[in-house]
Short mmCIF file of the C-alpha atoms (twelve columns), coordinates in Angstrom:
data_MODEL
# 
_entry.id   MODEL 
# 
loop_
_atom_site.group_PDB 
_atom_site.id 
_atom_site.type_symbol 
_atom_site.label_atom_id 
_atom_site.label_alt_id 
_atom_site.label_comp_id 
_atom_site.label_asym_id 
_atom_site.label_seq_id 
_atom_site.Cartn_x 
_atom_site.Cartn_y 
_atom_site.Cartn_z 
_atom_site.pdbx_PDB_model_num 
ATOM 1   C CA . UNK A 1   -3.873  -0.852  17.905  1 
ATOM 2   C CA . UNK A 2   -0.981  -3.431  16.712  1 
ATOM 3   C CA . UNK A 3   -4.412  -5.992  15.615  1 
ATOM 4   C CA . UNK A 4   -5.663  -2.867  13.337  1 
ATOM 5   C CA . UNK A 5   -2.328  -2.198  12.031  1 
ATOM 6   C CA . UNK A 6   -1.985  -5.781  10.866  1 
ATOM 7   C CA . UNK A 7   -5.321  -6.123  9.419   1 
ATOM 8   C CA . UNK A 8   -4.288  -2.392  6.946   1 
ATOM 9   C CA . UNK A 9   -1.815  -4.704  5.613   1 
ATOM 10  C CA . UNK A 10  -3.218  -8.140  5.306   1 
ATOM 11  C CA . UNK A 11  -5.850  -9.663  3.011   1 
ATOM 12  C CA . UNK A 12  -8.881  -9.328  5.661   1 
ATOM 13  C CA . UNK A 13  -8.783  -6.457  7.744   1 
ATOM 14  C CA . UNK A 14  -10.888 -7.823  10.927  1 
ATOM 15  C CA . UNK A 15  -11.589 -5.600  14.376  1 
ATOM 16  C CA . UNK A 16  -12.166 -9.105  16.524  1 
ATOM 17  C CA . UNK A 17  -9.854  -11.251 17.554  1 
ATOM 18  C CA . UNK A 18  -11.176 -13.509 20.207  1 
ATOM 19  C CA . UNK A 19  -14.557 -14.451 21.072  1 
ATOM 20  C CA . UNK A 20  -13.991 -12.861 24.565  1 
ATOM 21  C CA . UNK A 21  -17.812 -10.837 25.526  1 
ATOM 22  C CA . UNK A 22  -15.144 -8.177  27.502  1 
ATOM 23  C CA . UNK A 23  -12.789 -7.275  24.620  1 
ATOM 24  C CA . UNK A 24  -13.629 -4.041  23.924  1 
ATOM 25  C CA . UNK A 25  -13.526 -3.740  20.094  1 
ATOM 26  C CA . UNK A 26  -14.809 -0.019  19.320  1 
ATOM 27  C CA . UNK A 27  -11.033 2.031   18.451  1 
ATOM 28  C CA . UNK A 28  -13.434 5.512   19.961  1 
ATOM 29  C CA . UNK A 29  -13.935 3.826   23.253  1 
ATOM 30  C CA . UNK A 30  -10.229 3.518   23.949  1 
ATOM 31  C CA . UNK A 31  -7.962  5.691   25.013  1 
ATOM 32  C CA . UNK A 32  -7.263  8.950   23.174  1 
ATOM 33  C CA . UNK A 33  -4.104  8.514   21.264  1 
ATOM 34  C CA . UNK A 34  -5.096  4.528   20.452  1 
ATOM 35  C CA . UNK A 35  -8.278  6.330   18.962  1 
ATOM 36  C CA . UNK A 36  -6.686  8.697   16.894  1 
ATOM 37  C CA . UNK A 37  -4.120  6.213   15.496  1 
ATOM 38  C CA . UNK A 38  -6.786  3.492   14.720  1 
ATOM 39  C CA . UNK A 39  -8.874  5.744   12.772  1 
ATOM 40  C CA . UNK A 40  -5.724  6.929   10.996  1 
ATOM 41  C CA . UNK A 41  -4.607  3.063   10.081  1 
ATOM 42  C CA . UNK A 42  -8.210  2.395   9.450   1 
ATOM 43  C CA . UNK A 43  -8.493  5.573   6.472   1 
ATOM 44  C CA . UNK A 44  -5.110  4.394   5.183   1 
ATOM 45  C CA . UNK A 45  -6.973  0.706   4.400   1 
ATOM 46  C CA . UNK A 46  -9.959  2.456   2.984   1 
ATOM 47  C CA . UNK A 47  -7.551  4.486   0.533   1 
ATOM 48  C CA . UNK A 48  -5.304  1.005   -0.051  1 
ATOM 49  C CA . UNK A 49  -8.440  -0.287  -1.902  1 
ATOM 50  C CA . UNK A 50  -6.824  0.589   -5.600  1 
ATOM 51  C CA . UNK A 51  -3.575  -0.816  -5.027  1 
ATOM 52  C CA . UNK A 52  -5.362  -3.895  -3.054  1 
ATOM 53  C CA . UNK A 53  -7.917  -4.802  -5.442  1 
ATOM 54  C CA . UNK A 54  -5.339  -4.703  -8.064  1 
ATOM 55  C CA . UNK A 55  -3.107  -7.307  -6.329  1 
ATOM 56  C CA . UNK A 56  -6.571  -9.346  -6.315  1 
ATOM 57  C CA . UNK A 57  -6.504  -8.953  -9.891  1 
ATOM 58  C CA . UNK A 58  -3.026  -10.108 -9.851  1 
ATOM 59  C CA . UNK A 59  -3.680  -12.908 -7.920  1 
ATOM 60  C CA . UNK A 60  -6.650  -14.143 -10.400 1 
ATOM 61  C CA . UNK A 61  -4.716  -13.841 -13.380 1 
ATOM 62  C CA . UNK A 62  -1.230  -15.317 -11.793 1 
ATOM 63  C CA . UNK A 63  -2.171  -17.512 -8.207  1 
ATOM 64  C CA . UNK A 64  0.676   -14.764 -6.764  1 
ATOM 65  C CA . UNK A 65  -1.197  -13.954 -3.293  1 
ATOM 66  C CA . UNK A 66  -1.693  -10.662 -2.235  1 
ATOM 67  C CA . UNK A 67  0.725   -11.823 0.822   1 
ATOM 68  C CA . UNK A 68  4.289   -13.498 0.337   1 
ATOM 69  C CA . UNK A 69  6.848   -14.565 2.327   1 
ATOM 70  C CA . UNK A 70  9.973   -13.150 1.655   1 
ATOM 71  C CA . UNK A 71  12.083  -16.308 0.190   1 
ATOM 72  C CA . UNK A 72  9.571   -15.619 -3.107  1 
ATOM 73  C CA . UNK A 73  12.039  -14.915 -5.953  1 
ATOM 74  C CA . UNK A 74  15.192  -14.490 -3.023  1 
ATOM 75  C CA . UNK A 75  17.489  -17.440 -2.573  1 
ATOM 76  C CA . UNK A 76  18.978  -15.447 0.149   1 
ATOM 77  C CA . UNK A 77  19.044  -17.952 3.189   1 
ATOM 78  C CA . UNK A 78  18.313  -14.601 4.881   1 
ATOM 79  C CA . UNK A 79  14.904  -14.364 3.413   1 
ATOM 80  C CA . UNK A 80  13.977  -17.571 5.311   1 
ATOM 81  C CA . UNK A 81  14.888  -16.218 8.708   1 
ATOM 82  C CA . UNK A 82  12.204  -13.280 8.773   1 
ATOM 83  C CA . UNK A 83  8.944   -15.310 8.990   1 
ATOM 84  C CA . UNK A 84  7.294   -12.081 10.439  1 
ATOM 85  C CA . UNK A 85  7.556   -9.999  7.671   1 
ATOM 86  C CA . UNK A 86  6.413   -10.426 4.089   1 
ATOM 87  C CA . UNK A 87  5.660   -8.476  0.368   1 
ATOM 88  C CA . UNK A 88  2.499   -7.019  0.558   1 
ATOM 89  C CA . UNK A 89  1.733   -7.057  -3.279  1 
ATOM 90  C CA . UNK A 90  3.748   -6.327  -6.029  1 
ATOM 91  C CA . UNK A 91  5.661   -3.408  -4.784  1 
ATOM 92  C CA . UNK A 92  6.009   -3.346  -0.829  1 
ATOM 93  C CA . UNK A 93  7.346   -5.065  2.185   1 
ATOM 94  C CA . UNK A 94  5.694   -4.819  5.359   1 
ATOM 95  C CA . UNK A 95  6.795   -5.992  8.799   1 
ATOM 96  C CA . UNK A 96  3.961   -5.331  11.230  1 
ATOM 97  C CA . UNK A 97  4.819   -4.647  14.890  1 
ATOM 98  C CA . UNK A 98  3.647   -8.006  17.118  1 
ATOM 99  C CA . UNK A 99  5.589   -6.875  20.507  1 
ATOM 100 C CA . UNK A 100 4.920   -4.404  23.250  1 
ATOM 101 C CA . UNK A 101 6.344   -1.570  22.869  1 
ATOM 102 C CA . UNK A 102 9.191   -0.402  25.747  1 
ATOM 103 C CA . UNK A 103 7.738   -0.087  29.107  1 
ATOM 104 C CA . UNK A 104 9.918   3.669   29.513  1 
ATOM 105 C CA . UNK A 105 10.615  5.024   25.694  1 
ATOM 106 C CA . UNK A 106 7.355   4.388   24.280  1 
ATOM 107 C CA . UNK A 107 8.674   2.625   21.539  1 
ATOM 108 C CA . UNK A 108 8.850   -0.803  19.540  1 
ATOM 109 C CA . UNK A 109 12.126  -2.068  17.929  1 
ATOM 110 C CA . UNK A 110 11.862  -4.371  15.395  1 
ATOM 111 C CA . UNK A 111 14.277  -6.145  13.069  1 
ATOM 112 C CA . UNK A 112 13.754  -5.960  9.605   1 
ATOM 113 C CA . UNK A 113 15.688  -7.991  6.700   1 
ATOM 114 C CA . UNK A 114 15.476  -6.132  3.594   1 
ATOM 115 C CA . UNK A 115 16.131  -7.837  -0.182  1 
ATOM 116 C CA . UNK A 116 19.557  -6.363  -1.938  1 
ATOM 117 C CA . UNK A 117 18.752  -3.108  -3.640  1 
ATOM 118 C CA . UNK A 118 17.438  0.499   -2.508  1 
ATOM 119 C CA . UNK A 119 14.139  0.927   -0.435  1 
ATOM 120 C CA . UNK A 120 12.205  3.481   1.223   1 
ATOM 121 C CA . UNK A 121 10.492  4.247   4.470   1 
ATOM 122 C CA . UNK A 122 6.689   4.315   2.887   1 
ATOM 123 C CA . UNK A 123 5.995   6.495   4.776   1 
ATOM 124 C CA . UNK A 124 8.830   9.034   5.462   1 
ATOM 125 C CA . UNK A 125 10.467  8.624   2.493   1 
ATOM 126 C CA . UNK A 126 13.875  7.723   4.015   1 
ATOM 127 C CA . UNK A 127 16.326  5.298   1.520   1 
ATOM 128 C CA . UNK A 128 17.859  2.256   3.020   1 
ATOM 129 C CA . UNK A 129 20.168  0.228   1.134   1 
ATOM 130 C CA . UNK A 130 18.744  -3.392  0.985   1 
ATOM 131 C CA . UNK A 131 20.990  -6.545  1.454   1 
ATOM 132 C CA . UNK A 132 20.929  -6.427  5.144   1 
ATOM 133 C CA . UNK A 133 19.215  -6.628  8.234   1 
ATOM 134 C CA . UNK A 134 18.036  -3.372  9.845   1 
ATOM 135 C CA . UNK A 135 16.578  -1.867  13.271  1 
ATOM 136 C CA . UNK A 136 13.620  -0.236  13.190  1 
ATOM 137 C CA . UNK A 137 12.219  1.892   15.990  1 
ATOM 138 C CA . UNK A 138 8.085   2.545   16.013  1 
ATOM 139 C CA . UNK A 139 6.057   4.501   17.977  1 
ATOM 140 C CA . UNK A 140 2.503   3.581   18.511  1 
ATOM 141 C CA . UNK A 141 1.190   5.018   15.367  1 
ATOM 142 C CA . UNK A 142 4.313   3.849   13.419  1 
ATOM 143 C CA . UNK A 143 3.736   0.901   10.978  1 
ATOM 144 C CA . UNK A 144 7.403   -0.151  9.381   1 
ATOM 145 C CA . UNK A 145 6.659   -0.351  5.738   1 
ATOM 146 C CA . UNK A 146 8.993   -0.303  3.018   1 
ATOM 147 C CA . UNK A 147 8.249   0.583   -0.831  1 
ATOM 148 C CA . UNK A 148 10.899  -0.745  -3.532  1 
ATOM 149 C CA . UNK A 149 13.399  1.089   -5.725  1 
ATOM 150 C CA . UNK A 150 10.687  2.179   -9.037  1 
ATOM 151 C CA . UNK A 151 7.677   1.111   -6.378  1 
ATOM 152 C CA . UNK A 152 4.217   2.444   -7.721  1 
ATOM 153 C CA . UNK A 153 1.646   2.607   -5.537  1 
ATOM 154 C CA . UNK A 154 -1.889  4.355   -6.404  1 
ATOM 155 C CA . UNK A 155 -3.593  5.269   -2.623  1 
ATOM 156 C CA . UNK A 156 -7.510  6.947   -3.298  1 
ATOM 157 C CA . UNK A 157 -8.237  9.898   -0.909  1 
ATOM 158 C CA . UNK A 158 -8.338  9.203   2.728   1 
ATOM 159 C CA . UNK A 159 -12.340 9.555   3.591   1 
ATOM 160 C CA . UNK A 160 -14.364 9.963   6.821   1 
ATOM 161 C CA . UNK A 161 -16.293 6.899   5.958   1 
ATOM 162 C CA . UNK A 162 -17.189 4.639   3.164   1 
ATOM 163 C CA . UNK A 163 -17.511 4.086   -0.277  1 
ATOM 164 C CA . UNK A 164 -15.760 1.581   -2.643  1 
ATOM 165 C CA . UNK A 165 -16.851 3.131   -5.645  1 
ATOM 166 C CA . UNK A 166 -13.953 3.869   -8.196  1 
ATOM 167 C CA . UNK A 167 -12.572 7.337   -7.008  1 
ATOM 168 C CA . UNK A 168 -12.463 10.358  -9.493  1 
ATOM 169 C CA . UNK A 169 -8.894  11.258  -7.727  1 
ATOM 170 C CA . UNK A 170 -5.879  9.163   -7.212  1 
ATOM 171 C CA . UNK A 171 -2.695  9.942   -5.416  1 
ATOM 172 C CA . UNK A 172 0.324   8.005   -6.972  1 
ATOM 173 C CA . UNK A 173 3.552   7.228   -4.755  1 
ATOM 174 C CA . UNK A 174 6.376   7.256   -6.786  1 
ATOM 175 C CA . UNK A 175 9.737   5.582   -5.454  1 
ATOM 176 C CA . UNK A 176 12.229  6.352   -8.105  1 
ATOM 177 C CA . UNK A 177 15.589  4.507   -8.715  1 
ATOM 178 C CA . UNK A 178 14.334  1.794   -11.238 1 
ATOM 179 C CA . UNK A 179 12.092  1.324   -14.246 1 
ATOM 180 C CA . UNK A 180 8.510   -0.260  -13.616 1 
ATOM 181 C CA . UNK A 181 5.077   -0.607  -14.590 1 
ATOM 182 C CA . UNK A 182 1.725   -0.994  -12.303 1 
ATOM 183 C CA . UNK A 183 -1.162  -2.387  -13.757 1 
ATOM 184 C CA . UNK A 184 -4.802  -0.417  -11.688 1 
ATOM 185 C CA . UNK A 185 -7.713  -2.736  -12.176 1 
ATOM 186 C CA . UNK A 186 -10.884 -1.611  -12.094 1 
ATOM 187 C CA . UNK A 187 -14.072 -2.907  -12.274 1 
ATOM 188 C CA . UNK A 188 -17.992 -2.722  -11.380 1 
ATOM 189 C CA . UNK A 189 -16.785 -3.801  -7.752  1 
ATOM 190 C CA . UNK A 190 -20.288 -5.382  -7.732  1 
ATOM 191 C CA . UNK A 191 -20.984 -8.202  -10.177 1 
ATOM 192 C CA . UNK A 192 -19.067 -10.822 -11.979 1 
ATOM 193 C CA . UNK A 193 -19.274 -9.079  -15.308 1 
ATOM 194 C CA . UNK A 194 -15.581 -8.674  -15.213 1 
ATOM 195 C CA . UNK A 195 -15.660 -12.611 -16.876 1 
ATOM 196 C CA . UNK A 196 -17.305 -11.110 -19.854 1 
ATOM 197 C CA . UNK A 197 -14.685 -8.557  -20.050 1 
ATOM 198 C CA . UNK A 198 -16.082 -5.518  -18.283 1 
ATOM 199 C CA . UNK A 199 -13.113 -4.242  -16.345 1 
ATOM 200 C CA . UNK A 200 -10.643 -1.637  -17.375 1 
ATOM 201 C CA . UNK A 201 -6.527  -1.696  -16.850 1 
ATOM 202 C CA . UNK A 202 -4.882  1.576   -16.782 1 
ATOM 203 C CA . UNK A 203 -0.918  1.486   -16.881 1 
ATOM 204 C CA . UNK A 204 1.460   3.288   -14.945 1 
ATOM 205 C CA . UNK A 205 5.069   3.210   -16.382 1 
ATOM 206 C CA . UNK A 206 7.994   5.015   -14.956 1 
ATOM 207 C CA . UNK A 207 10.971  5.062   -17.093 1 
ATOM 208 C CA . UNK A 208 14.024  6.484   -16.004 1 
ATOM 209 C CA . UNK A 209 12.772  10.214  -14.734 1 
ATOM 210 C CA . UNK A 210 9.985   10.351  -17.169 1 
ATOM 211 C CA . UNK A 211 6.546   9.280   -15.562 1 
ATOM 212 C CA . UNK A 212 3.547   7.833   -18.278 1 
ATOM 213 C CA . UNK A 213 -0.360  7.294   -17.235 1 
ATOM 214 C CA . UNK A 214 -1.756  5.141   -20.534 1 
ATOM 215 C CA . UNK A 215 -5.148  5.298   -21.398 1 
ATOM 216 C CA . UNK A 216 -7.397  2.695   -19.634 1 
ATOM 217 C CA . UNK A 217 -7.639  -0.205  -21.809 1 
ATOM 218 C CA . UNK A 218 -11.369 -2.182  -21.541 1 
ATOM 219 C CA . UNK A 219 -14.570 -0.860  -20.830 1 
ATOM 220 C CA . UNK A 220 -14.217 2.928   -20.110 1 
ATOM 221 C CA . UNK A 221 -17.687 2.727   -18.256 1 
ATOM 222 C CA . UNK A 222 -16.760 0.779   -15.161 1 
ATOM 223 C CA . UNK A 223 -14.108 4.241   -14.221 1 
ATOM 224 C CA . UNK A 224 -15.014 8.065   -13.879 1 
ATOM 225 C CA . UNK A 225 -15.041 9.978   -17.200 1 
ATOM 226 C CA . UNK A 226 -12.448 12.470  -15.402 1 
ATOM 227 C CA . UNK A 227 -9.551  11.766  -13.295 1 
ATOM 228 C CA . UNK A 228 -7.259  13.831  -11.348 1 
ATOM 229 C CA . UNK A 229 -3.921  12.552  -10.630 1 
ATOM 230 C CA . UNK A 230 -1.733  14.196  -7.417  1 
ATOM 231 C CA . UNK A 231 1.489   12.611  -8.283  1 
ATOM 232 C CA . UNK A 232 3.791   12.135  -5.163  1 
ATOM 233 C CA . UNK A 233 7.533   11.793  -5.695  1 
ATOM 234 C CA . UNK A 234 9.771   10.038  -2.866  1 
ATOM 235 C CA . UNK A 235 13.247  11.154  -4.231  1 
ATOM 236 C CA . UNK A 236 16.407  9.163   -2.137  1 
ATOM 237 C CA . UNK A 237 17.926  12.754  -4.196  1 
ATOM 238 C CA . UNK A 238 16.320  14.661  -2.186  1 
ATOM 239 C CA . UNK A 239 14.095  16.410  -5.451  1 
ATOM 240 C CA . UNK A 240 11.125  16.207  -6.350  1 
ATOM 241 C CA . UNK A 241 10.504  16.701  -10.047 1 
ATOM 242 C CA . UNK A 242 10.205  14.460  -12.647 1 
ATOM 243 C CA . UNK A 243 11.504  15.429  -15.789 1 
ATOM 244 C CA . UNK A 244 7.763   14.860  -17.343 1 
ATOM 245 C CA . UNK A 245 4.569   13.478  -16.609 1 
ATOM 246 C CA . UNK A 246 2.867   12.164  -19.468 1 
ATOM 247 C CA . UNK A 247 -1.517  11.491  -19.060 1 
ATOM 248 C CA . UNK A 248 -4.100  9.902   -20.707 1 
ATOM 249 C CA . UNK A 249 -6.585  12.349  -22.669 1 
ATOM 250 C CA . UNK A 250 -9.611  13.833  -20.936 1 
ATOM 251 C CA . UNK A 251 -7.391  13.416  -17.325 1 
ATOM 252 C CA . UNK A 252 -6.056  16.038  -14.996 1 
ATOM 253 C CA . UNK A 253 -2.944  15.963  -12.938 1 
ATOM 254 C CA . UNK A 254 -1.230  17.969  -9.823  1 
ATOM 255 C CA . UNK A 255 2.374   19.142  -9.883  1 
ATOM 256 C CA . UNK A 256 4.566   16.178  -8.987  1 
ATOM 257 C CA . UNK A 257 4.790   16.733  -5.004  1 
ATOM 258 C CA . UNK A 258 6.554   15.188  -2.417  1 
# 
């Protein structure tokens, strides 16, 4: 379950990991709660796919990989003691879980350094203050990943199975406490006609409370004609409005949620 978990959050999500005939690979042949927690990890890849393929983009246009260590743009001497954690693109920091967990509480501690500033629990929502080195306790199904002060991170709908085509609906994590912009890249996800220009770039922009989707910028016929846009706010304030949500014409969005 640990492997999986690793591979949701690296650049090549891979079931093997040894050549052993034995090694039972198939998450529905083990045990019950491993099962469940697979599949879940496995859905949450499948719906990383925007935010992924957009840090591929990134990576084309700038050589920034997908995965960084943490000393990237801290001179904290900090940064270089936590080799077994690392940014995950542009906006998160994840520390996968490589221990056993303990043998009578179930559970996995890990220590986590986090950069100066606010972050948040991806997941729960919680704020930590940054700057410092933290313990983190995970369950089986926990994965510690944090999401930066102003993080954006666009997630498509957690499906059964399948399908890489550009989804019609998008859920957007919103981490507020800082100004930011998030570039999602789209293209044919097919060919390389994206060299002769035929991708599209839609902008996300958050801006003190107020929240802006731009209209997609290239070739509108590589996206859906209609969007919808659930619009999740993670709020260290412990609200969850945004003063306003501003969209693109033709485009429908949910009321900010948390």
């Amino acid at each position: 379950l640990r492997w999986v978990q690793f591979g949701v959050f690296s650049p090549i999500m891979r079931m093997h990991s040894t050549k052993l005939p034995t090694l039972e690979r198939r998450p529905w042949a083990k045990p019950e709660r491993i099962y469940h927690a697979a599949r879940d990890a496995m859905q949450l890849r499948h719906a990383l796919i925007p935010y992924i393929y957009s840090m591929a983009w990134r990576a084309h246009q700038t050589g920034i990989s997908l995965v960084t260590p943490m000393y990237y743009g801290n001179s904290n001497a900090e940064a270089y003691d936590a080799p077994d954690q690392y940014f995950f693109g542009s906006e998160l920091i994840v520390a996968p879980v490589t221990h056993p967990a303990d043998a009578r509480s179930g559970v996995a501690t890990k220590r986590v350094w986090l950069p100066s500033g606010t972050w948040f629990n991806f997941f729960t929502g919680e704020s930590i203050v940054g700057g410092k080195w933290i313990e983190v306790r995970a369950a089986l199904e926990d994965i510690p990943v944090f999401a930066k002060a102003g993080a954006i991170v666009p997630l498509a709908p957690r499906v059964g199975w399948g399908g890489t085509e550009n989804p019609t609906e998008l859920h957007i994590h919103i981490f507020p406490g800082a100004d930011n912009v998030f570039d999602l890249y789209e293209d044919d996800g097919e060919t390389i006609d994206y060299q002769q220009g035929k991708y599209a770039i839609t902008r996300f922009e958050l801006k003190g409370d107020t929240f802006t989707i731009h209209p997609a910028q290239g070739d509108h016929t590589v996206i859906p004609a209609q969007r919808t846009y659930h619009i999740h706010v993670h709020d260290a304030r412990g609200t969850t409005e945004l003063a306003s949500v501003t969209i693109a014409p033709h485009q429908t969005v949910s009321q900010p949620i948390k």
